[in-house]
GROMACS .gro file of C-alpha atoms in nm:
model
  493
    1MET     CA    1   5.230  13.497  16.229
    2SER     CA    2   5.529  13.464  16.013
    3ALA     CA    3   5.653  13.178  16.236
    4THR     CA    4   5.308  13.001  16.196
    5LEU     CA    5   5.327  13.044  15.809
    6GLY     CA    6   5.679  12.902  15.824
    7VAL     CA    7   5.560  12.592  15.998
    8LEU     CA    8   5.265  12.545  15.763
    9PHE     CA    9   5.494  12.603  15.466
   10PHE     CA   10   5.733  12.328  15.599
   11SER     CA   11   5.444  12.090  15.686
   12PHE     CA   12   5.303  12.133  15.326
   13ASN     CA   13   5.634  12.075  15.178
   14PHE     CA   14   5.700  11.779  15.391
   15ILE     CA   15   5.360  11.614  15.299
   16PHE     CA   16   5.406  11.683  14.934
   17SER     CA   17   5.754  11.535  14.941
   18LEU     CA   18   5.621  11.221  15.126
   19PHE     CA   19   5.350  11.176  14.876
   20SER     CA   20   5.587  11.215  14.591
   21PHE     CA   21   5.818  10.960  14.744
   22LEU     CA   22   5.531  10.702  14.776
   23VAL     CA   23   5.434  10.770  14.414
   24PHE     CA   24   5.794  10.721  14.316
   25ILE     CA   25   5.844  10.400  14.513
   26LEU     CA   26   5.516  10.249  14.382
   27ARG     CA   27   5.621  10.321  14.035
   28LEU     CA   28   5.950  10.150  14.085
   29LYS     CA   29   5.792   9.822  14.184
   30PRO     CA   30   6.007   9.792  14.515
   31TRP     CA   31   5.842   9.448  14.553
   32CYS     CA   32   6.014   9.308  14.239
   33ASN     CA   33   6.159   8.980  14.319
   34CYS     CA   34   6.358   8.933  13.996
   35HIS     CA   35   6.729   8.801  14.034
   36VAL     CA   36   6.849   9.141  13.902
   37CYS     CA   37   6.660   9.362  14.147
   38ARG     CA   38   6.735   9.124  14.431
   39ALA     CA   39   7.094   9.140  14.355
   40PHE     CA   40   7.090   9.509  14.321
   41LEU     CA   41   6.895   9.582  14.654
   42GLY     CA   42   7.095   9.338  14.837
   43ALA     CA   43   7.429   9.430  14.691
   44THR     CA   44   7.498   9.058  14.640
   45TRP     CA   45   7.659   9.122  14.290
   46SER     CA   46   7.952   9.255  14.484
   47THR     CA   47   8.066   8.918  14.604
   48GLU     CA   48   8.149   8.835  14.251
   49PHE     CA   49   8.226   9.158  14.082
   50GLY     CA   50   8.451   9.448  14.202
   51ASN     CA   51   8.256   9.707  14.016
   52LEU     CA   52   7.897   9.783  13.931
   53CYS     CA   53   7.979   9.835  13.571
   54ASP     CA   54   8.143   9.483  13.558
   55TRP     CA   55   7.816   9.324  13.695
   56TYR     CA   56   7.618   9.525  13.430
   57THR     CA   57   7.843   9.402  13.170
   58HIS     CA   58   7.798   9.032  13.278
   59LEU     CA   59   7.402   9.098  13.269
   60LEU     CA   60   7.431   9.269  12.909
   61LYS     CA   61   7.650   8.968  12.795
   62SER     CA   62   7.401   8.725  12.915
   63SER     CA   63   7.100   8.909  12.761
   64LEU     CA   64   7.005   8.780  12.399
   65THR     CA   65   6.926   9.125  12.305
   66GLY     CA   66   7.216   9.308  12.479
   67THR     CA   67   6.951   9.496  12.695
   68PHE     CA   68   6.807   9.435  13.048
   69HIS     CA   69   6.584   9.630  13.289
   70VAL     CA   70   6.640   9.719  13.661
   71HIS     CA   71   6.290   9.742  13.780
   72VAL     CA   72   6.360   9.892  14.104
   73LEU     CA   73   6.542  10.192  13.939
   74GLY     CA   74   6.307  10.227  13.649
   75ASN     CA   75   6.615  10.202  13.428
   76THR     CA   76   6.648  10.006  13.093
   77ILE     CA   77   7.027   9.947  13.011
   78THR     CA   78   7.168   9.851  12.666
   79ALA     CA   79   7.481   9.764  12.499
   80ASN     CA   80   7.314   9.710  12.161
   81PRO     CA   81   7.461   9.939  11.878
   82GLU     CA   82   7.127   9.949  11.699
   83ASN     CA   83   6.954  10.067  12.031
   84VAL     CA   84   7.227  10.327  12.070
   85GLU     CA   85   7.184  10.473  11.729
   86TYR     CA   86   6.799  10.480  11.771
   87ILE     CA   87   6.834  10.666  12.092
   88LEU     CA   88   7.101  10.906  11.976
   89LYS     CA   89   6.984  10.970  11.625
   90THR     CA   90   6.670  10.804  11.493
   91ARG     CA   91   6.440  10.903  11.779
   92PHE     CA   92   6.664  11.175  11.930
   93ASP     CA   93   6.370  11.391  12.017
   94ASN     CA   94   6.206  11.107  12.224
   95TYR     CA   95   6.526  11.066  12.430
   96PRO     CA   96   6.631  11.385  12.593
   97LYS     CA   97   6.849  11.440  12.896
   98GLY     CA   98   6.525  11.499  13.070
   99LYS     CA   99   6.430  11.696  13.381
  100PRO     CA  100   6.537  11.438  13.638
  101PHE     CA  101   6.904  11.477  13.528
  102SER     CA  102   6.872  11.838  13.474
  103THR     CA  103   6.761  11.861  13.853
  104ILE     CA  104   7.046  11.644  13.975
  105LEU     CA  105   7.324  11.853  13.803
  106GLY     CA  106   7.127  12.179  13.811
  107ASP     CA  107   7.296  12.321  14.120
  108LEU     CA  108   7.652  12.298  13.956
  109LEU     CA  109   7.587  12.321  13.592
  110GLY     CA  110   7.267  12.538  13.587
  111ARG     CA  111   7.159  12.592  13.225
  112GLY     CA  112   7.499  12.459  13.077
  113ILE     CA  113   7.507  12.275  12.764
  114PHE     CA  114   7.540  11.936  12.914
  115ASN     CA  115   7.232  11.984  13.130
  116VAL     CA  116   6.971  12.123  12.896
  117ASP     CA  117   6.749  12.018  12.597
  118GLY     CA  118   6.561  12.201  12.326
  119ASP     CA  119   6.643  12.545  12.205
  120THR     CA  120   6.862  12.621  12.494
  121TRP     CA  121   7.092  12.315  12.392
  122ARG     CA  122   7.076  12.416  12.020
  123PHE     CA  123   7.199  12.771  12.089
  124GLN     CA  124   7.488  12.662  12.311
  125ARG     CA  125   7.582  12.368  12.064
  126LYS     CA  126   7.587  12.605  11.767
  127MET     CA  127   7.799  12.868  11.951
  128ALA     CA  128   8.032  12.596  12.081
  129SER     CA  129   8.072  12.425  11.746
  130LEU     CA  130   8.179  12.759  11.581
  131GLU     CA  131   8.432  12.824  11.856
  132LEU     CA  132   8.579  12.473  11.915
  133GLY     CA  133   8.609  12.403  11.544
  134SER     CA  134   8.824  12.709  11.467
  135SER     CA  135   9.192  12.654  11.399
  136SER     CA  136   9.283  12.946  11.627
  137VAL     CA  137   9.113  12.773  11.920
  138ARG     CA  138   9.297  12.438  11.855
  139SER     CA  139   9.623  12.621  11.834
  140TYR     CA  140   9.548  12.800  12.162
  141ALA     CA  141   9.457  12.477  12.323
  142PHE     CA  142   9.770  12.310  12.211
  143GLU     CA  143   9.998  12.595  12.331
  144ILE     CA  144   9.844  12.553  12.678
  145VAL     CA  145   9.895  12.172  12.673
  146ALA     CA  146  10.254  12.193  12.531
  147SER     CA  147  10.349  12.454  12.809
  148GLU     CA  148  10.198  12.255  13.087
  149ILE     CA  149  10.374  11.935  12.972
  150ARG     CA  150  10.713  12.110  12.939
  151ASN     CA  151  10.698  12.325  13.233
  152ARG     CA  152  10.513  12.128  13.491
  153LEU     CA  153  10.424  11.764  13.409
  154ILE     CA  154  10.771  11.647  13.288
  155PRO     CA  155  10.959  11.827  13.582
  156ILE     CA  156  10.720  11.643  13.828
  157LEU     CA  157  10.783  11.303  13.688
  158ALA     CA  158  11.167  11.368  13.662
  159GLU     CA  159  11.173  11.457  14.025
  160ALA     CA  160  10.983  11.140  14.128
  161ALA     CA  161  11.229  10.940  13.919
  162ALA     CA  162  11.531  11.111  14.088
  163VAL     CA  163  11.403  11.019  14.426
  164LYS     CA  164  11.567  10.686  14.539
  165GLU     CA  165  11.368  10.478  14.786
  166PRO     CA  166  11.444  10.136  14.912
  167LYS     CA  167  11.276   9.982  14.606
  168ASN     CA  168  11.473  10.206  14.379
  169THR     CA  169  11.222  10.467  14.290
  170ALA     CA  170  10.945  10.660  14.475
  171VAL     CA  171  10.582  10.584  14.428
  172LEU     CA  172  10.368  10.866  14.251
  173ASP     CA  173   9.988  10.869  14.233
  174LEU     CA  174   9.962  10.920  13.854
  175GLN     CA  175   9.592  10.967  13.866
  176ASP     CA  176   9.630  11.276  14.097
  177VAL     CA  177   9.895  11.417  13.880
  178PHE     CA  178   9.683  11.392  13.569
  179ARG     CA  179   9.359  11.541  13.753
  180ARG     CA  180   9.577  11.841  13.853
  181PHE     CA  181   9.740  11.863  13.511
  182SER     CA  182   9.391  11.853  13.345
  183PHE     CA  183   9.237  12.098  13.588
  184ASP     CA  184   9.519  12.363  13.517
  185ASN     CA  185   9.475  12.309  13.140
  186ILE     CA  186   9.095  12.339  13.129
  187CYS     CA  187   9.085  12.650  13.361
  188LEU     CA  188   9.349  12.820  13.139
  189PHE     CA  189   9.151  12.727  12.823
  190SER     CA  190   8.803  12.811  12.978
  191PHE     CA  191   8.874  13.121  13.189
  192GLY     CA  192   9.224  13.230  13.114
  193LEU     CA  193   9.280  13.132  13.485
  194ASP     CA  194   9.593  12.937  13.618
  195PRO     CA  195   9.498  12.759  13.941
  196GLY     CA  196   9.852  12.623  13.969
  197CYS     CA  197   9.743  12.284  14.087
  198LEU     CA  198  10.025  12.095  13.922
  199GLY     CA  199  10.267  12.157  14.217
  200LEU     CA  200  10.256  11.833  14.425
  201SER     CA  201  10.417  12.014  14.717
  202MET     CA  202  10.134  12.258  14.724
  203PRO     CA  203   9.777  12.195  14.850
  204ILE     CA  204   9.515  12.180  14.579
  205SER     CA  205   9.343  12.525  14.522
  206GLU     CA  206   9.025  12.608  14.701
  207PHE     CA  207   8.855  12.640  14.358
  208ALA     CA  208   8.971  12.294  14.249
  209ALA     CA  209   8.871  12.139  14.581
  210ALA     CA  210   8.533  12.302  14.568
  211PHE     CA  211   8.487  12.181  14.202
  212ASP     CA  212   8.574  11.838  14.305
  213LEU     CA  213   8.332  11.832  14.596
  214ALA     CA  214   8.056  11.959  14.398
  215SER     CA  215   8.102  11.716  14.115
  216LYS     CA  216   8.125  11.424  14.362
  217ILE     CA  217   7.800  11.509  14.552
  218SER     CA  218   7.614  11.591  14.226
  219ALA     CA  219   7.711  11.239  14.097
  220GLU     CA  220   7.598  11.070  14.434
  221ARG     CA  221   7.261  11.223  14.385
  222ALA     CA  222   7.234  11.016  14.083
  223VAL     CA  223   7.293  10.686  14.259
  224THR     CA  224   7.048  10.737  14.557
  225ALA     CA  225   6.739  10.503  14.572
  226SER     CA  226   6.513  10.802  14.545
  227PRO     CA  227   6.549  11.167  14.449
  228ILE     CA  228   6.340  11.266  14.753
  229VAL     CA  229   6.627  11.161  14.983
  230TRP     CA  230   6.869  11.426  14.862
  231LYS     CA  231   6.588  11.692  14.800
  232ILE     CA  232   6.484  11.666  15.180
  233LYS     CA  233   6.838  11.708  15.278
  234ARG     CA  234   6.874  12.010  15.044
  235PHE     CA  235   6.549  12.158  15.187
  236LEU     CA  236   6.671  12.125  15.537
  237ASN     CA  237   7.024  12.236  15.443
  238ILE     CA  238   7.197  11.932  15.608
  239GLY     CA  239   7.458  11.674  15.550
  240SER     CA  240   7.613  11.645  15.194
  241GLU     CA  241   7.363  11.887  15.044
  242LYS     CA  242   7.492  12.155  15.291
  243LYS     CA  243   7.836  12.071  15.168
  244LEU     CA  244   7.730  12.098  14.794
  245LYS     CA  245   7.573  12.430  14.870
  246GLU     CA  246   7.895  12.567  15.007
  247ALA     CA  247   8.113  12.420  14.732
  248VAL     CA  248   7.886  12.560  14.459
  249LYS     CA  249   7.895  12.900  14.614
  250MET     CA  250   8.284  12.886  14.604
  251VAL     CA  251   8.263  12.792  14.229
  252ASP     CA  252   8.012  13.061  14.156
  253SER     CA  253   8.210  13.316  14.338
  254LEU     CA  254   8.533  13.261  14.148
  255ALA     CA  255   8.352  13.222  13.815
  256MET     CA  256   8.144  13.551  13.868
  257GLU     CA  257   8.468  13.720  13.977
  258MET     CA  258   8.640  13.615  13.654
  259ILE     CA  259   8.358  13.719  13.440
  260ARG     CA  260   8.337  14.071  13.611
  261HIS     CA  261   8.720  14.117  13.573
  262ARG     CA  262   8.704  14.016  13.203
  263ARG     CA  263   8.435  14.267  13.132
  264GLU     CA  264   8.632  14.537  13.313
  265MET     CA  265   8.959  14.465  13.130
  266GLY     CA  266   8.802  14.388  12.786
  267PHE     CA  267   8.779  14.056  12.619
  268SER     CA  268   8.801  14.118  12.248
  269ASP     CA  269   9.174  14.028  12.227
  270GLN     CA  270   9.159  13.736  12.462
  271LYS     CA  271   9.170  13.369  12.341
  272ASP     CA  272   8.987  13.175  12.623
  273LEU     CA  273   8.654  13.035  12.586
  274LEU     CA  274   8.500  13.282  12.841
  275SER     CA  275   8.613  13.582  12.631
  276ARG     CA  276   8.488  13.417  12.305
  277PHE     CA  277   8.135  13.353  12.448
  278MET     CA  278   8.113  13.691  12.595
  279ALA     CA  279   8.085  13.834  12.245
  280SER     CA  280   7.753  13.653  12.202
  281VAL     CA  281   7.616  13.631  12.562
  282ASP     CA  282   7.530  13.923  12.793
  283ASP     CA  283   7.386  13.730  13.082
  284ASP     CA  284   7.666  13.669  13.328
  285ASN     CA  285   7.478  13.384  13.511
  286TYR     CA  286   7.435  13.219  13.179
  287LEU     CA  287   7.784  13.254  13.095
  288ARG     CA  288   7.898  13.108  13.431
  289ASP     CA  289   7.678  12.802  13.361
  290ILE     CA  290   7.819  12.750  13.007
  291VAL     CA  291   8.178  12.770  13.099
  292VAL     CA  292   8.157  12.570  13.416
  293SER     CA  293   8.002  12.295  13.203
  294PHE     CA  294   8.306  12.288  12.979
  295LEU     CA  295   8.516  12.283  13.286
  296LEU     CA  296   8.348  11.973  13.399
  297ALA     CA  297   8.372  11.794  13.072
  298GLY     CA  298   8.736  11.891  12.989
  299ARG     CA  299   8.879  11.811  13.332
  300ASP     CA  300   8.780  11.473  13.449
  301THR     CA  301   8.733  11.291  13.113
  302VAL     CA  302   9.102  11.366  12.997
  303SER     CA  303   9.254  11.271  13.346
  304ALA     CA  304   9.039  10.946  13.337
  305GLY     CA  305   9.141  10.859  12.989
  306LEU     CA  306   9.523  10.908  13.070
  307THR     CA  307   9.501  10.715  13.398
  308SER     CA  308   9.350  10.408  13.234
  309PHE     CA  309   9.603  10.443  12.934
  310PHE     CA  310   9.905  10.425  13.161
  311TYR     CA  311   9.748  10.144  13.363
  312LEU     CA  312   9.714   9.947  13.038
  313ILE     CA  313  10.050  10.030  12.911
  314SER     CA  314  10.216   9.917  13.222
  315GLY     CA  315  10.114   9.552  13.141
  316HIS     CA  316  10.166   9.586  12.775
  317PRO     CA  317  10.548   9.685  12.699
  318GLU     CA  318  10.499   9.573  12.335
  319VAL     CA  319  10.250   9.853  12.277
  320GLU     CA  320  10.495  10.093  12.454
  321ARG     CA  321  10.772   9.987  12.240
  322ALA     CA  322  10.560  10.024  11.926
  323ILE     CA  323  10.460  10.382  12.008
  324ARG     CA  324  10.838  10.471  12.076
  325GLU     CA  325  10.923  10.317  11.744
  326GLU     CA  326  10.678  10.507  11.556
  327SER     CA  327  10.754  10.839  11.725
  328ASP     CA  328  11.130  10.787  11.641
  329ARG     CA  329  11.041  10.735  11.294
  330VAL     CA  330  10.799  11.025  11.255
  331VAL     CA  331  10.956  11.281  11.480
  332GLY     CA  332  11.298  11.154  11.532
  333PRO     CA  333  11.456  11.022  11.852
  334ASP     CA  334  11.626  11.354  11.954
  335SER     CA  335  11.336  11.580  11.910
  336GLY     CA  336  11.167  11.806  12.183
  337ASP     CA  337  10.937  11.683  12.475
  338VAL     CA  338  10.630  11.771  12.271
  339ALA     CA  339  10.569  11.675  11.909
  340SER     CA  340  10.390  11.916  11.683
  341PHE     CA  341  10.012  11.893  11.614
  342GLY     CA  342  10.094  11.789  11.242
  343LYS     CA  343  10.343  11.530  11.338
  344MET     CA  344  10.106  11.368  11.584
  345ARG     CA  345   9.843  11.336  11.299
  346ASP     CA  346  10.103  11.101  11.125
  347MET     CA  347  10.129  10.869  11.428
  348HIS     CA  348   9.852  10.628  11.347
  349TYR     CA  349   9.969  10.370  11.593
  350LEU     CA  350   9.965  10.610  11.875
  351HIS     CA  351   9.612  10.722  11.773
  352ALA     CA  352   9.492  10.374  11.761
  353ALA     CA  353   9.644  10.288  12.127
  354VAL     CA  354   9.452  10.584  12.263
  355TYR     CA  355   9.128  10.475  12.112
  356GLU     CA  356   9.179  10.108  12.221
  357SER     CA  357   9.249  10.218  12.576
  358MET     CA  358   8.924  10.408  12.585
  359ARG     CA  359   8.741  10.114  12.429
  360LEU     CA  360   8.819   9.911  12.747
  361PHE     CA  361   8.810  10.200  12.991
  362PRO     CA  362   8.591  10.489  12.862
  363PRO     CA  363   8.618  10.802  13.064
  364VAL     CA  364   8.236  10.816  13.095
  365GLN     CA  365   8.117  10.454  13.152
  366PHE     CA  366   7.747  10.509  13.081
  367ASP     CA  367   7.510  10.795  12.967
  368SER     CA  368   7.143  10.812  13.034
  369LYS     CA  369   6.854  10.974  12.873
  370PHE     CA  370   6.475  10.974  12.953
  371CYS     CA  371   6.198  10.840  12.735
  372LYS     CA  372   5.929  11.107  12.650
  373GLU     CA  373   5.658  10.887  12.514
  374ASP     CA  374   5.613  10.496  12.503
  375ASP     CA  375   5.835  10.344  12.261
  376VAL     CA  376   6.003  10.015  12.137
  377LEU     CA  377   6.369   9.980  12.074
  378PRO     CA  378   6.499   9.810  11.765
  379ASP     CA  379   6.574   9.474  11.964
  380GLY     CA  380   6.204   9.479  12.064
  381THR     CA  381   6.243   9.603  12.412
  382PHE     CA  382   5.934   9.811  12.519
  383VAL     CA  383   6.007  10.143  12.697
  384ARG     CA  384   5.759  10.308  12.893
  385ARG     CA  385   5.723  10.691  12.912
  386GLY     CA  386   5.947  10.841  13.198
  387THR     CA  387   6.181  10.541  13.192
  388ARG     CA  388   6.554  10.609  13.215
  389VAL     CA  389   6.732  10.464  12.917
  390THR     CA  390   7.105  10.407  12.960
  391TYR     CA  391   7.361  10.300  12.708
  392HIS     CA  392   7.679  10.154  12.839
  393PRO     CA  393   8.008  10.220  12.649
  394TYR     CA  394   8.211  10.032  12.922
  395ALA     CA  395   8.014   9.710  12.859
  396MET     CA  396   8.005   9.765  12.480
  397GLY     CA  397   8.384   9.755  12.473
  398ARG     CA  398   8.373   9.412  12.629
  399MET     CA  399   8.105   9.260  12.415
  400GLU     CA  400   8.225   8.963  12.202
  401ARG     CA  401   7.935   9.017  11.964
  402ILE     CA  402   8.047   9.377  11.881
  403TRP     CA  403   8.448   9.332  11.900
  404GLY     CA  404   8.513   8.956  11.843
  405PRO     CA  405   8.654   8.682  12.062
  406ASP     CA  406   8.949   8.901  12.152
  407CYS     CA  407   8.741   9.182  12.297
  408LEU     CA  408   8.904   9.175  12.640
  409GLU     CA  409   9.263   9.204  12.488
  410PHE     CA  410   9.436   9.554  12.464
  411LYS     CA  411   9.520   9.539  12.084
  412PRO     CA  412   9.569   9.889  11.912
  413GLU     CA  413   9.623   9.681  11.582
  414ARG     CA  414   9.240   9.629  11.570
  415TRP     CA  415   9.202   9.991  11.457
  416LEU     CA  416   9.471   9.968  11.187
  417LYS     CA  417   9.407   9.877  10.822
  418ASP     CA  418   9.737   9.863  10.621
  419GLY     CA  419   9.904  10.077  10.896
  420VAL     CA  420   9.639  10.362  10.870
  421PHE     CA  421   9.393  10.435  11.158
  422THR     CA  422   9.052  10.325  11.058
  423PRO     CA  423   8.756  10.451  11.299
  424VAL     CA  424   8.437  10.229  11.345
  425CYS     CA  425   8.084  10.330  11.362
  426LEU     CA  426   8.030  10.571  11.641
  427TYR     CA  427   7.725  10.365  11.765
  428LYS     CA  428   7.956  10.079  11.814
  429TYR     CA  429   8.209  10.306  12.001
  430PRO     CA  430   7.999  10.581  12.181
  431VAL     CA  431   8.279  10.694  12.400
  432PHE     CA  432   8.240  11.051  12.266
  433GLN     CA  433   7.852  11.004  12.238
  434ALA     CA  434   7.719  10.998  11.889
  435GLY     CA  435   7.450  11.154  11.679
  436LEU     CA  436   7.341  11.523  11.748
  437ARG     CA  437   7.507  11.519  12.087
  438VAL     CA  438   7.842  11.387  11.961
  439CYS     CA  439   8.113  11.549  12.180
  440LEU     CA  440   8.235  11.881  12.028
  441GLY     CA  441   8.567  11.875  12.210
  442LYS     CA  442   8.650  11.524  12.101
  443GLU     CA  443   8.947  11.625  11.887
  444LEU     CA  444   9.087  11.865  12.159
  445ALA     CA  445   9.070  11.584  12.418
  446ILE     CA  446   9.242  11.335  12.187
  447MET     CA  447   9.509  11.600  12.110
  448GLU     CA  448   9.567  11.648  12.485
  449MET     CA  449   9.589  11.273  12.562
  450LYS     CA  450   9.827  11.208  12.274
  451SER     CA  451  10.053  11.490  12.353
  452VAL     CA  452  10.087  11.363  12.708
  453VAL     CA  453  10.133  11.011  12.628
  454LEU     CA  454  10.395  11.075  12.367
  455ALA     CA  455  10.598  11.315  12.600
  456LEU     CA  456  10.601  11.069  12.895
  457ILE     CA  457  10.656  10.739  12.701
  458ARG     CA  458  10.949  10.889  12.510
  459ARG     CA  459  11.126  11.003  12.834
  460PHE     CA  460  11.007  10.767  13.104
  461ASP     CA  461  10.951  10.411  13.204
  462ILE     CA  462  10.617  10.401  13.404
  463ARG     CA  463  10.499  10.098  13.596
  464VAL     CA  464  10.212  10.030  13.825
  465ALA     CA  465  10.347   9.973  14.182
  466GLY     CA  466  10.247   9.647  14.311
  467PRO     CA  467  10.030   9.385  14.140
  468ASN     CA  468   9.859   9.491  13.823
  469ARG     CA  469   9.506   9.428  13.954
  470GLU     CA  470   9.188   9.539  13.783
  471PRO     CA  471   9.097   9.885  13.881
  472ARG     CA  472   8.820   9.947  14.126
  473PHE     CA  473   8.613  10.253  14.051
  474SER     CA  474   8.454  10.529  14.278
  475PRO     CA  475   8.104  10.635  14.212
  476GLY     CA  476   8.106  10.944  14.013
  477LEU     CA  477   8.023  11.124  13.668
  478THR     CA  478   8.359  10.992  13.525
  479ALA     CA  479   8.574  10.671  13.578
  480THR     CA  480   8.793  10.754  13.876
  481VAL     CA  481   8.999  10.474  14.011
  482ARG     CA  482   8.953  10.426  14.381
  483GLY     CA  483   9.291  10.472  14.573
  484GLY     CA  484   9.452  10.640  14.262
  485LEU     CA  485   9.709  10.474  14.038
  486PRO     CA  486  10.039  10.438  14.227
  487VAL     CA  487  10.332  10.407  13.983
  488HIS     CA  488  10.723  10.391  13.978
  489VAL     CA  489  10.895  10.634  13.743
  490GLN     CA  490  11.233  10.580  13.586
  491GLU     CA  491  11.404  10.816  13.337
  492ARG     CA  492  11.504  10.631  13.003
  493SER     CA  493  11.879  10.595  12.950
   0.00000   0.00000   0.00000
């Protein structure tokens, strides 16, 4: 009897899934023969462009409105600042993250802040805003970053610089180093846990490996032709979905172990995010979702930002020289490895260089919402209910109509007015989102990036190994360079 019911249940689910798939396909107009959909489906864009984001940039530049539509994906993509403001501020309630994305990231992020809307999002946002905005949290984060730089990051680069190869220095994958560094930092900040990833002679921790795999497969869900593909694989527990289930189980196990341990030991005198949130949240599963979400945001974005910064600096020694001159002037040439928080605030050129690198290579290349009700964007684009609406910071940083004829040049000076850093409108530069969802961890991320940049540039010459080619990116939630960033490192005399 139970076997019969099982077969009937499976058959019903399969038929329902097939029906949903057909409805989905019909809605996406798979017969669309426009040049964009033909190029997308046939991947012919790849003969001219190394990255999908570069092809999208080309299409957005060619569009009179800075907006175009991929019919087969049901996706409207824009690089128009007026549209970005409309989506993220003016009609915020009509453009939530939406259930499709909540489902895609649900296994990993659960009900975490980056995967929810409405009252659940507002509660977490308010709670996070109070914690991340406090001076004690900023001081705690800076202590962690400074310690990691002094005790782990600098020794690793010094060791690489000391190894003499036939070409004078060893090759180090700087992207891998930054990913390990960022993971150690965010685990210490979020859980009070030190996974010890920043030891290149050691294999990456099981937790870090599981977290990486879960992030990667979750991102791959978003680029499948239809969600029904991965949903069937999940139902049957096969392939990538089986691996995702196992990886999430590992993440869950460690997170829940940390939560139980913290409750047993007490959390009132602890400084990490988990302990701070425990004072307001009693549901351990909810706590797990909240903290894992911050783990995802704080790890990959910082490492991606640092990787692209040193890629750019390698080809622009004049910027590197200007940062060194400013640091010598502000903190002195013989100061310690890590400048103080206050001193870094006085380094306007350093701040401008970090912002400029993320203009050209934002850690998150695009972000999507879903339209709740039929709407018309400020540029006149009609958006049908249920359409995925994407704004594209990567393309926006390369738009002449936004940044001028020198938009493709790496020029920190564009951010300075009389030597003082001058920000631009967030809807023109939505690297940290904007409006009601603007990134709460923005200042902490900038602090971490500037600390690393300053410490390494003052002590080392770092150059990309081999030809300085444009990076190719792997599919993912953040901008990960395919093949890493191999560099030569030399100690400065």
